[in-house]
């Protein structure tokens, strides 16, 4: 009835190092999924995109709007933008109901802290539990919006229940930002560590 496409290479450094694999998995893989859905008659598709496509948009804006023009240049965000375009093509050319969700920073239990280049939260946890001092860039005042995997699951359920499946693109965020410094403080409190960051 509904296909939720979450598969992708999401590590920015890995996508920059292995550009061909990034495009193969994130773009060609998405086209394969869309083509399979068209072939077997699955009309309703949720595609997981990313807020990273806004990487070159003006960061001083308080909110990113889905109708902004985007021009990502890093291979992860570029591949997700290309996959979005493929989704739009299947919407328009084959009348598939493709709902594109641009996830902001997803957090939840069982995240991979051992990954070579983990996201900030995972990195902080990994370093602190191994008694190492994390290195952060800049002054730590930059902030991000985080959303939990539980909220995403609830959103999937709500979309699936809709009488008319949305053929549109949506930002998926909490609308609350947390600075790097606040995240450091939260992690230190939870892990009860006195280590600081460099």
PDB file of N, CA and C in Angstrom, residues 28-90:
ATOM      1  N   UNK A  28      20.560   6.526  -8.076  1.00  0.00           N
ATOM      2  CA  UNK A  28      20.142   5.373  -8.871  1.00  0.00           C
ATOM      3  C   UNK A  28      19.293   4.428  -8.033  1.00  0.00           C
ATOM      4  N   UNK A  29      19.655   4.242  -6.759  1.00  0.00           N
ATOM      5  CA  UNK A  29      18.859   3.402  -5.871  1.00  0.00           C
ATOM      6  C   UNK A  29      17.437   3.911  -5.740  1.00  0.00           C
ATOM      7  N   UNK A  30      17.276   5.235  -5.627  1.00  0.00           N
ATOM      8  CA  UNK A  30      15.940   5.836  -5.520  1.00  0.00           C
ATOM      9  C   UNK A  30      15.158   5.629  -6.819  1.00  0.00           C
ATOM     10  N   UNK A  31      15.815   5.815  -7.953  1.00  0.00           N
ATOM     11  CA  UNK A  31      15.137   5.583  -9.239  1.00  0.00           C
ATOM     12  C   UNK A  31      14.711   4.116  -9.347  1.00  0.00           C
ATOM     13  N   UNK A  32      15.555   3.189  -8.895  1.00  0.00           N
ATOM     14  CA  UNK A  32      15.182   1.768  -8.907  1.00  0.00           C
ATOM     15  C   UNK A  32      13.950   1.513  -8.054  1.00  0.00           C
ATOM     16  N   UNK A  33      13.888   2.147  -6.883  1.00  0.00           N
ATOM     17  CA  UNK A  33      12.723   1.991  -5.995  1.00  0.00           C
ATOM     18  C   UNK A  33      11.470   2.552  -6.669  1.00  0.00           C
ATOM     19  N   UNK A  34      11.586   3.744  -7.237  1.00  0.00           N
ATOM     20  CA  UNK A  34      10.441   4.369  -7.908  1.00  0.00           C
ATOM     21  C   UNK A  34       9.964   3.527  -9.091  1.00  0.00           C
ATOM     22  N   UNK A  35      10.908   3.022  -9.864  1.00  0.00           N
ATOM     23  CA  UNK A  35      10.558   2.187 -11.022  1.00  0.00           C
ATOM     24  C   UNK A  35       9.876   0.899 -10.579  1.00  0.00           C
ATOM     25  N   UNK A  36      10.383   0.301  -9.505  1.00  0.00           N
ATOM     26  CA  UNK A  36       9.757  -0.921  -8.979  1.00  0.00           C
ATOM     27  C   UNK A  36       8.334  -0.629  -8.515  1.00  0.00           C
ATOM     28  N   UNK A  37       8.132   0.497  -7.847  1.00  0.00           N
ATOM     29  CA  UNK A  37       6.787   0.877  -7.401  1.00  0.00           C
ATOM     30  C   UNK A  37       5.852   1.064  -8.590  1.00  0.00           C
ATOM     31  N   UNK A  38       6.344   1.733  -9.615  1.00  0.00           N
ATOM     32  CA  UNK A  38       5.539   1.940 -10.831  1.00  0.00           C
ATOM     33  C   UNK A  38       5.188   0.601 -11.466  1.00  0.00           C
ATOM     34  N   UNK A  39       6.151  -0.306 -11.514  1.00  0.00           N
ATOM     35  CA  UNK A  39       5.964  -1.600 -12.173  1.00  0.00           C
ATOM     36  C   UNK A  39       4.940  -2.474 -11.449  1.00  0.00           C
ATOM     37  N   UNK A  40       5.016  -2.508 -10.115  1.00  0.00           N
ATOM     38  CA  UNK A  40       4.123  -3.401  -9.365  1.00  0.00           C
ATOM     39  C   UNK A  40       2.862  -2.712  -8.865  1.00  0.00           C
ATOM     40  N   UNK A  41       2.736  -1.405  -9.109  1.00  0.00           N
ATOM     41  CA  UNK A  41       1.499  -0.711  -8.775  1.00  0.00           C
ATOM     42  C   UNK A  41       1.413  -0.141  -7.368  1.00  0.00           C
ATOM     43  N   UNK A  42       2.559   0.122  -6.740  1.00  0.00           N
ATOM     44  CA  UNK A  42       2.528   0.813  -5.442  1.00  0.00           C
ATOM     45  C   UNK A  42       2.448   2.308  -5.739  1.00  0.00           C
ATOM     46  N   UNK A  43       1.325   2.916  -5.412  1.00  0.00           N
ATOM     47  CA  UNK A  43       1.079   4.319  -5.757  1.00  0.00           C
ATOM     48  C   UNK A  43       1.627   5.300  -4.743  1.00  0.00           C
ATOM     49  N   UNK A  44       1.683   4.907  -3.474  1.00  0.00           N
ATOM     50  CA  UNK A  44       1.997   5.834  -2.392  1.00  0.00           C
ATOM     51  C   UNK A  44       3.405   5.607  -1.848  1.00  0.00           C
ATOM     52  N   UNK A  45       4.226   6.645  -1.947  1.00  0.00           N
ATOM     53  CA  UNK A  45       5.635   6.520  -1.574  1.00  0.00           C
ATOM     54  C   UNK A  45       6.021   7.701  -0.684  1.00  0.00           C
ATOM     55  N   UNK A  46       6.727   7.399   0.393  1.00  0.00           N
ATOM     56  CA  UNK A  46       7.329   8.434   1.228  1.00  0.00           C
ATOM     57  C   UNK A  46       8.833   8.352   1.006  1.00  0.00           C
ATOM     58  N   UNK A  47       9.429   9.471   0.594  1.00  0.00           N
ATOM     59  CA  UNK A  47      10.862   9.512   0.340  1.00  0.00           C
ATOM     60  C   UNK A  47      11.561  10.352   1.403  1.00  0.00           C
ATOM     61  N   UNK A  48      12.576   9.783   2.034  1.00  0.00           N
ATOM     62  CA  UNK A  48      13.351  10.487   3.062  1.00  0.00           C
ATOM     63  C   UNK A  48      14.433  11.331   2.407  1.00  0.00           C
ATOM     64  N   UNK A  49      14.244  12.648   2.475  1.00  0.00           N
ATOM     65  CA  UNK A  49      15.282  13.563   2.020  1.00  0.00           C
ATOM     66  C   UNK A  49      15.918  14.211   3.246  1.00  0.00           C
ATOM     67  N   UNK A  50      16.546  15.351   3.054  1.00  0.00           N
ATOM     68  CA  UNK A  50      17.333  15.935   4.143  1.00  0.00           C
ATOM     69  C   UNK A  50      17.316  17.455   4.115  1.00  0.00           C
ATOM     70  N   UNK A  51      17.434  18.034   5.293  1.00  0.00           N
ATOM     71  CA  UNK A  51      17.579  19.491   5.391  1.00  0.00           C
ATOM     72  C   UNK A  51      18.935  19.941   4.860  1.00  0.00           C
ATOM     73  N   UNK A  52      19.848  18.998   4.659  1.00  0.00           N
ATOM     74  CA  UNK A  52      21.185  19.347   4.151  1.00  0.00           C
ATOM     75  C   UNK A  52      21.122  19.987   2.771  1.00  0.00           C
ATOM     76  N   UNK A  53      20.015  19.810   2.052  1.00  0.00           N
ATOM     77  CA  UNK A  53      19.939  20.451   0.735  1.00  0.00           C
ATOM     78  C   UNK A  53      19.922  21.979   0.836  1.00  0.00           C
ATOM     79  N   UNK A  54      19.668  22.508   2.049  1.00  0.00           N
ATOM     80  CA  UNK A  54      19.695  23.955   2.268  1.00  0.00           C
ATOM     81  C   UNK A  54      21.103  24.472   2.576  1.00  0.00           C
ATOM     82  N   UNK A  55      22.115  23.648   2.382  1.00  0.00           N
ATOM     83  CA  UNK A  55      23.472  23.991   2.833  1.00  0.00           C
ATOM     84  C   UNK A  55      23.980  25.333   2.324  1.00  0.00           C
ATOM     85  N   UNK A  56      23.562  25.763   1.153  1.00  0.00           N
ATOM     86  CA  UNK A  56      24.040  27.041   0.615  1.00  0.00           C
ATOM     87  C   UNK A  56      23.009  28.161   0.705  1.00  0.00           C
ATOM     88  N   UNK A  57      21.907  27.889   1.412  1.00  0.00           N
ATOM     89  CA  UNK A  57      20.919  28.934   1.619  1.00  0.00           C
ATOM     90  C   UNK A  57      21.360  29.831   2.778  1.00  0.00           C
ATOM     91  N   UNK A  58      20.775  30.997   2.857  1.00  0.00           N
ATOM     92  CA  UNK A  58      21.141  31.978   3.870  1.00  0.00           C
ATOM     93  C   UNK A  58      20.794  31.460   5.269  1.00  0.00           C
ATOM     94  N   UNK A  59      21.821  31.198   6.060  1.00  0.00           N
ATOM     95  CA  UNK A  59      21.627  30.622   7.397  1.00  0.00           C
ATOM     96  C   UNK A  59      21.044  31.622   8.382  1.00  0.00           C
ATOM     97  N   UNK A  60      20.993  32.910   8.027  1.00  0.00           N
ATOM     98  CA  UNK A  60      20.436  33.894   8.954  1.00  0.00           C
ATOM     99  C   UNK A  60      18.906  33.878   8.939  1.00  0.00           C
ATOM    100  N   UNK A  61      18.329  33.194   7.970  1.00  0.00           N
ATOM    101  CA  UNK A  61      16.872  33.079   7.954  1.00  0.00           C
ATOM    102  C   UNK A  61      16.432  32.249   9.156  1.00  0.00           C
ATOM    103  N   UNK A  62      15.307  32.623   9.749  1.00  0.00           N
ATOM    104  CA  UNK A  62      14.818  31.882  10.908  1.00  0.00           C
ATOM    105  C   UNK A  62      14.229  30.537  10.525  1.00  0.00           C
ATOM    106  N   UNK A  63      13.758  30.424   9.318  1.00  0.00           N
ATOM    107  CA  UNK A  63      13.154  29.156   8.901  1.00  0.00           C
ATOM    108  C   UNK A  63      13.468  28.915   7.429  1.00  0.00           C
ATOM    109  N   UNK A  64      13.588  27.666   7.066  1.00  0.00           N
ATOM    110  CA  UNK A  64      13.760  27.305   5.669  1.00  0.00           C
ATOM    111  C   UNK A  64      12.404  26.893   5.120  1.00  0.00           C
ATOM    112  N   UNK A  65      12.056  27.466   4.008  1.00  0.00           N
ATOM    113  CA  UNK A  65      10.773  27.155   3.389  1.00  0.00           C
ATOM    114  C   UNK A  65      10.986  26.132   2.281  1.00  0.00           C
ATOM    115  N   UNK A  66      10.020  25.238   2.130  1.00  0.00           N
ATOM    116  CA  UNK A  66      10.134  24.182   1.130  1.00  0.00           C
ATOM    117  C   UNK A  66      10.206  24.726  -0.300  1.00  0.00           C
ATOM    118  N   UNK A  67       9.724  25.938  -0.517  1.00  0.00           N
ATOM    119  CA  UNK A  67       9.721  26.468  -1.885  1.00  0.00           C
ATOM    120  C   UNK A  67      10.968  27.283  -2.228  1.00  0.00           C
ATOM    121  N   UNK A  68      11.939  27.328  -1.320  1.00  0.00           N
ATOM    122  CA  UNK A  68      13.197  28.014  -1.614  1.00  0.00           C
ATOM    123  C   UNK A  68      13.972  27.277  -2.700  1.00  0.00           C
ATOM    124  N   UNK A  69      14.657  28.017  -3.540  1.00  0.00           N
ATOM    125  CA  UNK A  69      15.591  27.391  -4.466  1.00  0.00           C
ATOM    126  C   UNK A  69      16.794  26.908  -3.670  1.00  0.00           C
ATOM    127  N   UNK A  70      17.256  25.731  -3.975  1.00  0.00           N
ATOM    128  CA  UNK A  70      18.418  25.183  -3.275  1.00  0.00           C
ATOM    129  C   UNK A  70      19.499  24.825  -4.283  1.00  0.00           C
ATOM    130  N   UNK A  71      20.741  24.941  -3.843  1.00  0.00           N
ATOM    131  CA  UNK A  71      21.852  24.580  -4.731  1.00  0.00           C
ATOM    132  C   UNK A  71      22.945  23.886  -3.920  1.00  0.00           C
ATOM    133  N   UNK A  72      22.643  22.688  -3.426  1.00  0.00           N
ATOM    134  CA  UNK A  72      23.662  21.971  -2.655  1.00  0.00           C
ATOM    135  C   UNK A  72      24.848  21.587  -3.531  1.00  0.00           C
ATOM    136  N   UNK A  73      26.036  21.551  -2.919  1.00  0.00           N
ATOM    137  CA  UNK A  73      27.244  21.205  -3.663  1.00  0.00           C
ATOM    138  C   UNK A  73      28.012  20.035  -3.054  1.00  0.00           C
ATOM    139  N   UNK A  74      27.806  19.746  -1.781  1.00  0.00           N
ATOM    140  CA  UNK A  74      28.432  18.551  -1.209  1.00  0.00           C
ATOM    141  C   UNK A  74      27.684  17.326  -1.742  1.00  0.00           C
ATOM    142  N   UNK A  75      28.386  16.235  -1.929  1.00  0.00           N
ATOM    143  CA  UNK A  75      27.788  15.113  -2.646  1.00  0.00           C
ATOM    144  C   UNK A  75      26.603  14.466  -1.932  1.00  0.00           C
ATOM    145  N   UNK A  76      26.616  14.414  -0.599  1.00  0.00           N
ATOM    146  CA  UNK A  76      25.448  13.844   0.095  1.00  0.00           C
ATOM    147  C   UNK A  76      24.199  14.656  -0.214  1.00  0.00           C
ATOM    148  N   UNK A  77      24.263  15.968   0.060  1.00  0.00           N
ATOM    149  CA  UNK A  77      23.092  16.819  -0.153  1.00  0.00           C
ATOM    150  C   UNK A  77      22.730  16.927  -1.629  1.00  0.00           C
ATOM    151  N   UNK A  78      23.738  16.960  -2.493  1.00  0.00           N
ATOM    152  CA  UNK A  78      23.494  16.992  -3.934  1.00  0.00           C
ATOM    153  C   UNK A  78      22.771  15.723  -4.387  1.00  0.00           C
ATOM    154  N   UNK A  79      23.205  14.584  -3.876  1.00  0.00           N
ATOM    155  CA  UNK A  79      22.562  13.306  -4.266  1.00  0.00           C
ATOM    156  C   UNK A  79      21.112  13.253  -3.802  1.00  0.00           C
ATOM    157  N   UNK A  80      20.832  13.794  -2.605  1.00  0.00           N
ATOM    158  CA  UNK A  80      19.451  13.795  -2.112  1.00  0.00           C
ATOM    159  C   UNK A  80      18.581  14.753  -2.922  1.00  0.00           C
ATOM    160  N   UNK A  81      19.155  15.880  -3.354  1.00  0.00           N
ATOM    161  CA  UNK A  81      18.427  16.819  -4.215  1.00  0.00           C
ATOM    162  C   UNK A  81      18.123  16.161  -5.568  1.00  0.00           C
ATOM    163  N   UNK A  82      19.105  15.442  -6.122  1.00  0.00           N
ATOM    164  CA  UNK A  82      18.883  14.739  -7.391  1.00  0.00           C
ATOM    165  C   UNK A  82      17.796  13.670  -7.228  1.00  0.00           C
ATOM    166  N   UNK A  83      17.818  12.971  -6.098  1.00  0.00           N
ATOM    167  CA  UNK A  83      16.791  11.954  -5.837  1.00  0.00           C
ATOM    168  C   UNK A  83      15.412  12.607  -5.696  1.00  0.00           C
ATOM    169  N   UNK A  84      15.352  13.779  -5.066  1.00  0.00           N
ATOM    170  CA  UNK A  84      14.090  14.518  -4.982  1.00  0.00           C
ATOM    171  C   UNK A  84      13.563  14.827  -6.384  1.00  0.00           C
ATOM    172  N   UNK A  85      14.464  15.264  -7.253  1.00  0.00           N
ATOM    173  CA  UNK A  85      14.052  15.580  -8.632  1.00  0.00           C
ATOM    174  C   UNK A  85      13.509  14.342  -9.342  1.00  0.00           C
ATOM    175  N   UNK A  86      14.127  13.198  -9.085  1.00  0.00           N
ATOM    176  CA  UNK A  86      13.610  11.944  -9.662  1.00  0.00           C
ATOM    177  C   UNK A  86      12.214  11.655  -9.128  1.00  0.00           C
ATOM    178  N   UNK A  87      12.009  11.882  -7.837  1.00  0.00           N
ATOM    179  CA  UNK A  87      10.678  11.674  -7.232  1.00  0.00           C
ATOM    180  C   UNK A  87       9.640  12.585  -7.891  1.00  0.00           C
ATOM    181  N   UNK A  88      10.009  13.835  -8.104  1.00  0.00           N
ATOM    182  CA  UNK A  88       9.093  14.790  -8.743  1.00  0.00           C
ATOM    183  C   UNK A  88       8.789  14.350 -10.174  1.00  0.00           C
ATOM    184  N   UNK A  89       9.797  13.847 -10.860  1.00  0.00           N
ATOM    185  CA  UNK A  89       9.593  13.337 -12.219  1.00  0.00           C
ATOM    186  C   UNK A  89       8.570  12.194 -12.233  1.00  0.00           C
ATOM    187  N   UNK A  90       8.685  11.261 -11.284  1.00  0.00           N
ATOM    188  CA  UNK A  90       7.736  10.147 -11.215  1.00  0.00           C
ATOM    189  C   UNK A  90       6.353  10.625 -10.801  1.00  0.00           C
TER     190      UNK A  90
END
